Structures are given as structure tokens and as C-alpha cells.
Amino acid sequence: MTNREPLLEVRDLSIAFRMDRKTTLDAVRNLSFCVYPGETLGILGESGCGKSVTCMSILRLLPEKTTVYGSGEILFEGQSLLDMPEKNLRKIRGREISMIFQEPMTSLNPLFTVGDQLMEIVRVHNPGISKGEAYNLALEAVTDVRIPNPERILESYPFTMSGGMLQRIMIAMAMLNKPKLLICDEPTTALDVTIQAQVLDLMNRLKAESGTSIIIVTHDLGVISEMSDRVMVMYGGRKCEEGEANEVFFYPKHPYTQGLIASHPSASLNEERLPMIPGSVPSLKDMPKGCPFNNRCPYSTELCVSGPPAEETVRESHVVCCHNWKEVTPDA
Ligand SMILES: Nc1ncnc2c1ncn2[C@@H]1O[C@H](COP(=O)(O)OP(=O)(O)OP(=O)(O)O)[C@@H](O)[C@H]1O
Ligand SMILES: [Mg+2]
């Protein structure tokens, strides 16, 4: 996998928000990761860890006036997305890279039918296409996501549909132009468990059929382990750990990853249950110096306060950012 050229490469990315004239707060710090063709990368972390900010930055969807991109670059097939003129980026958004959000209603217009909205997306990216052709593509897209009565759905308004149905429509919309990369930010958190399983299944099927790479963001360990080839665990806007999903889940090296796994419900079936992670994610202005996890970490030492940990290789394609990882898991 590592020999392949990445589809997306995020290098040393730092993002801050301007609060007032004097203050900026860092939301993402020195973050590097790749997404390879055809793979699913899961991004895992508690609320406020910087998962959505990271995803939104890829398509430059963060508020322009208050977002400060510090260091770093984001390369998509080798082209820099951060430096690209808005005009060119618009051609990539929705065509080469699509995004699905947690709350489908934020991306659908209540005043138009689903069919109108799907056809509009087709037409924006394929100027000159006839109305009939656009309709056929929209119909194909809703049929692909296994919606019963697709013709009727195209004539319906979003508010008449259930959450699970809307999320399918979102996937249909996102896949309309067969993107190379699909970014899903908590795509199933608002759904009940059965519907969630169906939506995840659908995403996996579309990925297998079209070879689309997926970034899936969630704080649900179960969702991540079901979907991901590789995972990246984030905390305080930084990477904690990254590697093959099985490797990270069976041999977690970062105390934060270990805490997340221990506090996941299925872990309670294990005989010796580790304690929950004490405390909660601080706001950006209260983020500790050094390793952001140091004030919640049972292994914290002075080193952890002195500066952020560097990325260290555990074994091929498994990396950890923790000053004390060798002491945390002495059997490493
Ligand atoms: N536009 C903004 N202006 C100021 N601060 C912001 C902005 N967007 C996000 N933040 C802050 O950046 C931090 C990271 O937010 P982000 O939305 O990326 O978290 P997340 O990991 O996606 O959490 P969740 O699981 O709740 O979605 C939070 O402290 C949040 O309050
Ligand atoms: Mg989020």
C-alpha cells in the first residue's frame, strides 16, 4: 500500500481560527496523513478533536474570514488544494471530491424536490446535458442506493422523508459524479442502528463498485472498525496514532487510543475493564501545552508538558505520537 501514490496527501497542516484582532486559536496542528486510491481511512476522536475542521479544510469549506491556514499543504493527485483558485476548486468539489455531512437537511433545499436537486448537480458538472439525460442519471443514482420507488422519490420533497432515506439521497448525490474521494463526516450518527448498518453497507458496496476512496469521520469505534482499512486517531487537533485498522485496534500504542477502546461498550465484555478516560476534551483556548492529552493521560510526565511528541514508527505503517509509548506498552 505504501508504494502506491496517495490520492490525497495532507502535509504538516495547521489551521487556526481568528477570534478577535489579537487572538487566534489553533484547531489543527502539524497534521500529516494520506489517503490511497480505493481505501477507506477512518478518522476517530471525541467531540472537539478537530475531525470536522480537518475534513472541511480539504474542500476549503471553513469560514474564509476567520480561518487562518498556517503551515502545510493539501495535495489531491499532486495538485495543491489550498493554493488553487476558487474557480478551479469548484470543479473538484462535488465531482472529484464529494462530502456527506451528519445532518442531511443542511445540504438539501426544502423548497425543491429531490429530483430537481439531483438534476441540478448533474447539470452544474455537465453543462449542456439535456433535461432527459440529467433525469436518467438522477434516477440511476437513487436506484443505485436501493431506494424503493425511485421515480416517486425524485418527485418528493426532502421533509417528507425519514432520516435513513435522506442519508441515502445524500449518498446518491455525493456519488452522482463518481468522485475519486468521498468524505463522510459522521454520516450515520443521527440514524438508528439498523438503518445505520444499511447505510454503511451501501457505502461499502459503492466503494467496491466504483473504487472511490473514503474518509469516514466518527467517534463510534464500531463504525470505524467495520468500515476502515486504516485509521487515524486524533486528539486536540493532532494525530495520536495511525495504522492498519486491525493493528491499531488490537495493538493500540497511544494511551488515548487505549482509553477509547476500553470505554467502548463491547470492550466491557472483556474480563479486565480499563477505566474510562477521565475528563473531557478542552476547548481550544484551554488546550494544554505540549501533548494536548497530557492533562488526562495516566502516563503523563514532564516531557509531555515540555513539547508535542514526534511521530514514531511502531512497525511498518503503524505510527504513534506519544513521548512514552514504549513505557505505556512495554511488550511492544
Ligand atoms: N469556525 C470555527 N470558529 C472557531 N472555532 C471553531 C470553528 N469550527 C470549529 N471550531 C473549534 O475547533 C475545534 C475542533 O472542532 P471540530 O468541529 O473539528 O471537532 P470534531 O472533532 O469534528 O467534533 P464533533 O465530534 O463534535 O463533530 C472545537 O474546539 C471547535 O469548537
Ligand atoms: Mg465534527
Tab-separated table of C-alpha atoms and ligand atoms in Angstrom:
chain	number	residue	atom	x	y	z
A	1	MET	CA	0.000	0.000	0.000
A	2	THR	CA	2.738	2.443	0.923
A	3	ASN	CA	4.343	2.051	-2.505
A	4	ARG	CA	1.281	3.472	-4.200
A	5	GLU	CA	0.881	7.150	-4.944
A	6	PRO	CA	-1.562	8.719	-2.491
A	7	LEU	CA	-4.780	10.201	-3.856
A	8	LEU	CA	-4.824	12.784	-1.092
A	9	GLU	CA	-1.832	13.921	0.864
A	10	VAL	CA	-2.131	16.278	3.829
A	11	ARG	CA	1.284	17.557	4.875
A	12	ASP	CA	2.024	19.322	8.136
A	13	LEU	CA	-1.333	21.087	8.123
A	14	SER	CA	-2.061	23.715	10.770
A	15	ILE	CA	-5.345	25.612	10.976
A	16	ALA	CA	-6.260	28.362	13.419
A	17	PHE	CA	-9.395	30.451	13.924
A	18	ARG	CA	-9.196	34.214	14.399
A	19	MET	CA	-11.262	35.098	17.450
A	20	ASP	CA	-10.513	38.837	17.598
A	21	ARG	CA	-7.751	41.141	16.436
A	22	LYS	CA	-5.184	39.731	18.825
A	23	THR	CA	-6.234	36.154	19.350
A	24	THR	CA	-6.110	33.109	17.150
A	25	LEU	CA	-6.769	29.600	18.429
A	26	ASP	CA	-5.167	26.509	16.919
A	27	ALA	CA	-7.668	23.847	15.879
A	28	VAL	CA	-5.399	21.570	13.824
A	29	ARG	CA	-1.696	21.290	14.378
A	30	ASN	CA	1.047	19.796	12.203
A	31	LEU	CA	-1.231	17.113	10.854
A	32	SER	CA	0.008	14.797	8.113
A	33	PHE	CA	-1.812	11.854	6.579
A	34	CYS	CA	-2.564	10.229	3.234
A	35	VAL	CA	-5.495	8.545	1.587
A	36	TYR	CA	-4.636	5.935	-1.031
A	37	PRO	CA	-6.771	5.021	-4.048
A	38	GLY	CA	-9.623	2.678	-3.188
A	39	GLU	CA	-9.091	2.650	0.571
A	40	THR	CA	-11.209	3.807	3.491
A	41	LEU	CA	-9.464	5.898	6.110
A	42	GLY	CA	-11.365	6.258	9.372
A	43	ILE	CA	-10.757	9.351	11.493
A	44	LEU	CA	-11.583	8.721	15.123
A	45	GLY	CA	-11.677	11.007	18.157
A	46	GLU	CA	-14.022	12.519	20.719
A	47	SER	CA	-16.081	15.615	20.068
A	48	GLY	CA	-13.914	18.703	19.529
A	49	CYS	CA	-10.768	16.871	18.390
A	50	GLY	CA	-10.622	18.612	15.023
A	51	LYS	CA	-12.098	15.914	12.791
A	52	SER	CA	-14.613	18.147	11.012
A	53	VAL	CA	-12.190	21.055	10.714
A	54	THR	CA	-9.725	18.706	9.004
A	55	CYS	CA	-12.367	17.444	6.561
A	56	MET	CA	-13.775	20.863	5.789
A	57	SER	CA	-10.293	22.214	5.081
A	58	ILE	CA	-9.797	19.684	2.283
A	59	LEU	CA	-12.513	21.389	0.227
A	60	ARG	CA	-11.831	24.806	1.776
A	61	LEU	CA	-15.298	24.948	3.290
A	62	LEU	CA	-14.237	26.665	6.525
A	63	PRO	CA	-15.341	30.291	7.044
A	64	GLU	CA	-12.939	32.299	4.905
A	65	LYS	CA	-12.775	35.394	7.085
A	66	THR	CA	-11.792	33.718	10.327
A	67	THR	CA	-9.783	30.713	9.185
A	68	VAL	CA	-6.023	31.025	9.126
A	69	TYR	CA	-4.136	28.294	7.315
A	70	GLY	CA	-0.724	28.258	8.947
A	71	SER	CA	1.796	25.785	7.698
A	72	GLY	CA	1.203	22.901	5.405
A	73	GLU	CA	-0.394	21.805	2.212
A	74	ILE	CA	-3.140	19.551	0.926
A	75	LEU	CA	-2.392	17.740	-2.291
A	76	PHE	CA	-5.043	15.983	-4.355
A	77	GLU	CA	-3.491	13.944	-7.155
A	78	GLY	CA	-0.472	16.151	-6.641
A	79	GLN	CA	-2.340	19.472	-7.031
A	80	SER	CA	-2.368	21.876	-4.108
A	81	LEU	CA	-5.965	22.464	-2.988
A	82	LEU	CA	-5.082	25.277	-0.617
A	83	ASP	CA	-3.405	27.354	-3.329
A	84	MET	CA	-5.888	26.599	-6.072
A	85	PRO	CA	-8.083	29.457	-7.351
A	86	GLU	CA	-11.682	29.121	-6.136
A	87	LYS	CA	-12.806	28.701	-9.766
A	88	ASN	CA	-10.729	25.527	-10.202
A	89	LEU	CA	-11.658	24.207	-6.783
A	90	ARG	CA	-15.331	24.437	-7.693
A	91	LYS	CA	-14.679	21.894	-10.448
A	92	ILE	CA	-13.215	19.487	-7.909
A	93	ARG	CA	-15.943	19.906	-5.282
A	94	GLY	CA	-18.796	17.509	-5.895
A	95	ARG	CA	-17.110	15.998	-8.919
A	96	GLU	CA	-13.706	14.666	-7.859
A	97	ILE	CA	-14.273	15.028	-4.109
A	98	SER	CA	-17.723	14.824	-2.509
A	99	MET	CA	-18.750	15.299	1.067
A	100	ILE	CA	-21.593	13.890	3.165
A	101	PHE	CA	-22.487	15.590	6.426
A	102	GLN	CA	-24.064	14.326	9.605
A	103	GLU	CA	-27.271	16.262	9.136
A	104	PRO	CA	-28.651	15.690	5.620
A	105	MET	CA	-31.109	18.580	5.813
A	106	THR	CA	-28.219	21.062	5.880
A	107	SER	CA	-27.348	20.055	2.308
A	108	LEU	CA	-30.847	19.754	0.882
A	109	ASN	CA	-33.116	22.617	-0.019
A	110	PRO	CA	-36.589	22.105	1.474
A	111	LEU	CA	-38.215	24.094	-1.345
A	112	PHE	CA	-37.191	21.806	-4.190
A	113	THR	CA	-37.909	18.170	-4.933
A	114	VAL	CA	-35.138	15.634	-4.579
A	115	GLY	CA	-35.190	15.125	-8.348
A	116	ASP	CA	-34.690	18.843	-9.044
A	117	GLN	CA	-31.732	18.926	-6.699
A	118	LEU	CA	-30.073	15.824	-8.112
A	119	MET	CA	-30.584	17.037	-11.675
A	120	GLU	CA	-29.143	20.408	-10.780
A	121	ILE	CA	-25.935	18.766	-9.536
A	122	VAL	CA	-25.664	16.735	-12.738
A	123	ARG	CA	-26.163	19.857	-14.834
A	124	VAL	CA	-23.671	22.011	-12.933
A	125	HIS	CA	-20.949	19.478	-13.628
A	126	ASN	CA	-22.076	18.549	-17.138
A	127	PRO	CA	-23.098	21.773	-18.830
A	128	GLY	CA	-25.042	21.169	-21.993
A	129	ILE	CA	-26.585	17.901	-20.846
A	130	SER	CA	-30.268	17.597	-21.760
A	131	LYS	CA	-33.003	17.547	-19.166
A	132	GLY	CA	-33.886	13.981	-20.082
A	133	GLU	CA	-30.304	12.786	-19.676
A	134	ALA	CA	-29.994	14.574	-16.340
A	135	TYR	CA	-33.208	12.910	-15.194
A	136	ASN	CA	-31.923	9.489	-16.213
A	137	LEU	CA	-28.684	9.994	-14.295
A	138	ALA	CA	-30.625	11.161	-11.217
A	139	LEU	CA	-32.888	8.121	-11.486
A	140	GLU	CA	-29.905	5.820	-11.830
A	141	ALA	CA	-28.306	7.393	-8.753
A	142	VAL	CA	-31.335	6.851	-6.490
A	143	THR	CA	-31.794	3.337	-7.873
A	144	ASP	CA	-28.132	2.631	-7.073
A	145	VAL	CA	-28.671	3.449	-3.417
A	146	ARG	CA	-31.540	0.937	-3.341
A	147	ILE	CA	-34.381	3.320	-2.788
A	148	PRO	CA	-37.709	1.673	-3.491
A	149	ASN	CA	-39.969	3.579	-5.908
A	150	PRO	CA	-37.167	5.780	-7.218
A	151	GLU	CA	-39.445	7.699	-9.637
A	152	ARG	CA	-41.702	8.724	-6.803
A	153	ILE	CA	-38.788	9.731	-4.587
A	154	LEU	CA	-37.495	12.080	-7.294
A	155	GLU	CA	-40.814	13.915	-7.145
A	156	SER	CA	-40.837	14.140	-3.333
A	157	TYR	CA	-39.731	16.973	-1.078
A	158	PRO	CA	-36.995	16.261	1.495
A	159	PHE	CA	-39.204	16.998	4.515
A	160	THR	CA	-41.485	14.087	3.661
A	161	MET	CA	-38.668	11.553	4.138
A	162	SER	CA	-37.152	9.650	7.040
A	163	GLY	CA	-33.580	10.257	8.212
A	164	GLY	CA	-32.363	6.988	6.724
A	165	MET	CA	-33.906	7.794	3.354
A	166	LEU	CA	-32.412	11.294	3.372
A	167	GLN	CA	-28.995	9.927	4.147
A	168	ARG	CA	-29.324	7.562	1.161
A	169	ILE	CA	-30.233	10.523	-1.008
A	170	MET	CA	-27.140	12.313	0.275
A	171	ILE	CA	-25.031	9.331	-0.733
A	172	ALA	CA	-26.753	9.254	-4.130
A	173	MET	CA	-25.960	12.963	-4.524
A	174	ALA	CA	-22.371	12.531	-3.440
A	175	MET	CA	-21.835	9.597	-5.798
A	176	LEU	CA	-23.609	11.197	-8.796
A	177	ASN	CA	-20.407	12.255	-10.445
A	178	LYS	CA	-18.453	9.155	-9.369
A	179	PRO	CA	-15.979	11.067	-7.189
A	180	LYS	CA	-12.494	9.753	-6.529
A	181	LEU	CA	-12.800	10.713	-2.875
A	182	LEU	CA	-15.869	10.698	-0.664
A	183	ILE	CA	-15.599	12.449	2.696
A	184	CYS	CA	-18.257	11.349	5.191
A	185	ASP	CA	-18.447	13.376	8.363
A	186	GLU	CA	-20.439	11.361	10.922
A	187	PRO	CA	-22.755	10.073	8.183
A	188	THR	CA	-24.765	7.774	10.435
A	189	THR	CA	-24.774	9.312	13.920
A	190	ALA	CA	-28.330	10.600	13.532
A	191	LEU	CA	-29.660	7.205	12.416
A	192	ASP	CA	-30.860	4.249	14.448
A	193	VAL	CA	-28.715	1.141	14.487
A	194	THR	CA	-30.442	-0.928	11.773
A	195	ILE	CA	-30.589	1.953	9.308
A	196	GLN	CA	-27.010	2.859	10.185
A	197	ALA	CA	-25.900	-0.667	9.256
A	198	GLN	CA	-27.737	-0.425	5.931
A	199	VAL	CA	-26.183	2.935	5.078
A	200	LEU	CA	-22.678	1.701	5.932
A	201	ASP	CA	-23.268	-1.387	3.860
A	202	LEU	CA	-24.324	0.749	0.954
A	203	MET	CA	-21.194	2.880	1.214
A	204	ASN	CA	-19.026	-0.232	1.197
A	205	ARG	CA	-20.827	-1.564	-1.848
A	206	LEU	CA	-20.438	1.692	-3.771
A	207	LYS	CA	-16.776	1.790	-2.833
A	208	ALA	CA	-16.270	-1.761	-4.116
A	209	GLU	CA	-18.074	-0.956	-7.366
A	210	SER	CA	-16.548	2.400	-8.145
A	211	GLY	CA	-13.150	2.246	-6.430
A	212	THR	CA	-13.899	5.509	-4.634
A	213	SER	CA	-11.641	6.266	-1.667
A	214	ILE	CA	-13.481	7.162	1.518
A	215	ILE	CA	-12.634	9.231	4.551
A	216	ILE	CA	-15.120	8.406	7.284
A	217	VAL	CA	-15.202	10.505	10.418
A	218	THR	CA	-16.859	9.287	13.571
A	219	HIS	CA	-16.499	8.937	17.301
A	220	ASP	CA	-18.063	5.489	17.040
A	221	LEU	CA	-15.430	2.802	17.257
A	222	GLY	CA	-17.838	0.170	15.916
A	223	VAL	CA	-18.478	2.146	12.730
A	224	ILE	CA	-14.779	2.742	12.210
A	225	SER	CA	-13.796	-0.864	12.657
A	226	GLU	CA	-16.490	-2.033	10.269
A	227	MET	CA	-15.575	0.416	7.533
A	228	SER	CA	-11.893	1.267	7.653
A	229	ASP	CA	-8.810	-0.196	6.087
A	230	ARG	CA	-6.707	2.253	8.075
A	231	VAL	CA	-7.487	4.571	10.957
A	232	MET	CA	-6.129	7.825	12.277
A	233	VAL	CA	-6.903	8.743	15.879
A	234	MET	CA	-6.934	12.474	16.623
A	235	TYR	CA	-6.886	14.463	19.822
A	236	GLY	CA	-6.584	18.201	20.341
A	237	GLY	CA	-6.113	18.829	16.627
A	238	ARG	CA	-3.161	16.445	16.436
A	239	LYS	CA	-2.613	12.922	15.267
A	240	CYS	CA	-2.213	10.395	18.107
A	241	GLU	CA	-1.897	7.215	16.178
A	242	GLU	CA	-2.353	5.893	12.652
A	243	GLY	CA	-2.164	2.489	11.048
A	244	GLU	CA	-3.955	-0.520	9.641
A	245	ALA	CA	-7.307	-0.730	11.438
A	246	ASN	CA	-6.728	-4.217	12.842
A	247	GLU	CA	-3.262	-3.368	14.017
A	248	VAL	CA	-4.393	-0.185	15.793
A	249	PHE	CA	-7.404	-1.852	17.416
A	250	PHE	CA	-5.562	-4.970	18.568
A	251	TYR	CA	-2.286	-3.291	19.494
A	252	PRO	CA	-3.087	0.328	20.349
A	253	LYS	CA	0.006	2.179	21.491
A	254	HIS	CA	-1.317	5.619	22.387
A	255	PRO	CA	-2.919	5.982	25.840
A	256	TYR	CA	-5.766	7.906	24.190
A	257	THR	CA	-6.473	5.122	21.673
A	258	GLN	CA	-6.317	2.603	24.510
A	259	GLY	CA	-8.787	4.690	26.510
A	260	LEU	CA	-11.196	4.980	23.582
A	261	ILE	CA	-11.120	1.230	23.027
A	262	ALA	CA	-11.522	0.478	26.727
A	263	SER	CA	-14.517	2.748	27.066
A	264	HIS	CA	-16.277	1.305	24.011
A	265	PRO	CA	-19.296	-0.773	25.119
A	266	SER	CA	-18.142	-4.040	23.536
A	267	ALA	CA	-14.883	-3.804	25.489
A	268	SER	CA	-16.830	-4.235	28.722
A	269	LEU	CA	-17.271	-7.881	27.776
A	270	ASN	CA	-13.568	-8.364	28.360
A	271	GLU	CA	-12.672	-9.612	31.793
A	272	GLU	CA	-10.473	-6.720	32.874
A	273	ARG	CA	-12.037	-3.411	32.033
A	274	LEU	CA	-9.785	-0.396	31.818
A	275	PRO	CA	-11.093	2.813	33.356
A	276	MET	CA	-12.885	5.386	31.208
A	277	ILE	CA	-10.788	8.336	30.074
A	278	PRO	CA	-11.164	10.900	32.852
A	279	GLY	CA	-12.204	14.473	31.979
A	280	SER	CA	-13.239	15.780	28.576
A	281	VAL	CA	-11.739	17.444	25.510
A	282	PRO	CA	-10.752	21.006	26.481
A	283	SER	CA	-11.854	23.991	24.415
A	284	LEU	CA	-9.228	25.378	22.064
A	285	LYS	CA	-8.239	28.163	24.429
A	286	ASP	CA	-7.620	25.711	27.283
A	287	MET	CA	-5.651	23.187	25.257
A	288	PRO	CA	-2.586	22.108	27.287
A	289	LYS	CA	0.913	22.893	26.032
A	290	GLY	CA	2.993	20.018	24.733
A	291	CYS	CA	0.973	16.890	24.151
A	292	PRO	CA	-2.676	18.019	24.216
A	293	PHE	CA	-3.691	14.812	26.036
A	294	ASN	CA	-1.242	15.343	28.925
A	295	ASN	CA	-3.817	16.504	31.493
A	296	ARG	CA	-5.983	13.401	31.012
A	297	CYS	CA	-3.229	10.874	30.466
A	298	PRO	CA	-2.314	8.394	33.211
A	299	TYR	CA	1.230	8.131	31.809
A	300	SER	CA	1.976	11.839	31.573
A	301	THR	CA	5.486	13.004	32.530
A	302	GLU	CA	7.295	16.351	32.388
A	303	LEU	CA	8.362	15.512	28.876
A	304	CYS	CA	4.715	15.557	27.795
A	305	VAL	CA	4.282	19.113	29.036
A	306	SER	CA	7.568	20.314	27.537
A	307	GLY	CA	6.644	19.804	23.904
A	308	PRO	CA	4.485	17.887	21.458
A	309	PRO	CA	5.570	14.317	20.736
A	310	ALA	CA	7.131	13.460	17.403
A	311	GLU	CA	5.700	10.752	15.173
A	312	GLU	CA	7.405	7.422	15.827
A	313	THR	CA	7.111	4.200	13.878
A	314	VAL	CA	5.798	1.230	15.824
A	315	ARG	CA	6.083	-1.079	12.876
A	316	GLU	CA	5.553	-0.719	9.159
A	317	SER	CA	2.630	1.666	8.519
A	318	HIS	CA	1.734	1.972	12.226
A	319	VAL	CA	2.815	5.255	13.803
A	320	VAL	CA	2.241	6.781	17.227
A	321	CYS	CA	2.740	10.304	18.595
A	322	CYS	CA	3.433	9.775	22.308
A	323	HIS	CA	6.590	10.534	24.292
A	324	ASN	CA	6.108	7.468	26.483
A	325	TRP	CA	4.592	4.865	24.195
A	326	LYS	CA	7.281	2.330	24.953
A	327	GLU	CA	6.554	2.602	28.678
A	328	VAL	CA	2.791	2.540	28.066
A	329	THR	CA	3.037	-0.822	26.353
A	330	PRO	CA	6.348	-2.351	27.498
A	331	ASP	CA	5.698	-5.520	25.496
A	332	ALA	CA	5.877	-3.522	22.248
B	1	LIG	N1	-15.445	28.159	12.615
B	1	LIG	C1	-14.904	27.959	13.823
B	1	LIG	N2	-14.506	29.005	14.593
B	1	LIG	C2	-13.938	28.792	15.799
B	1	LIG	N3	-13.704	27.575	16.342
B	1	LIG	C3	-14.108	26.513	15.640
B	1	LIG	C4	-14.726	26.624	14.343
B	1	LIG	N4	-15.008	25.396	13.875
B	1	LIG	C5	-14.589	24.541	14.836
B	1	LIG	N5	-14.050	25.192	15.884
B	1	LIG	C6	-13.439	24.598	17.094
B	1	LIG	O1	-12.425	23.718	16.661
B	1	LIG	C7	-12.369	22.552	17.489
B	1	LIG	C8	-12.493	21.320	16.623
B	1	LIG	O2	-13.812	21.291	16.074
B	1	LIG	P1	-14.340	20.143	15.130
B	1	LIG	O3	-15.680	20.571	14.678
B	1	LIG	O4	-13.329	19.834	14.105
B	1	LIG	O5	-14.456	18.915	16.135
B	1	LIG	P2	-14.920	17.434	15.797
B	1	LIG	O6	-13.753	16.552	16.117
B	1	LIG	O7	-15.476	17.366	14.441
B	1	LIG	O8	-16.055	17.200	16.892
B	1	LIG	P3	-17.516	16.507	16.757
B	1	LIG	O9	-17.262	15.039	17.016
B	1	LIG	O10	-18.294	17.130	17.858
B	1	LIG	O11	-18.059	16.793	15.423
B	1	LIG	C9	-13.501	22.710	18.502
B	1	LIG	O12	-12.938	23.199	19.704
B	1	LIG	C10	-14.415	23.722	17.863
B	1	LIG	O13	-15.094	24.472	18.842
B	2	MG	MG	-17.403	17.077	13.704
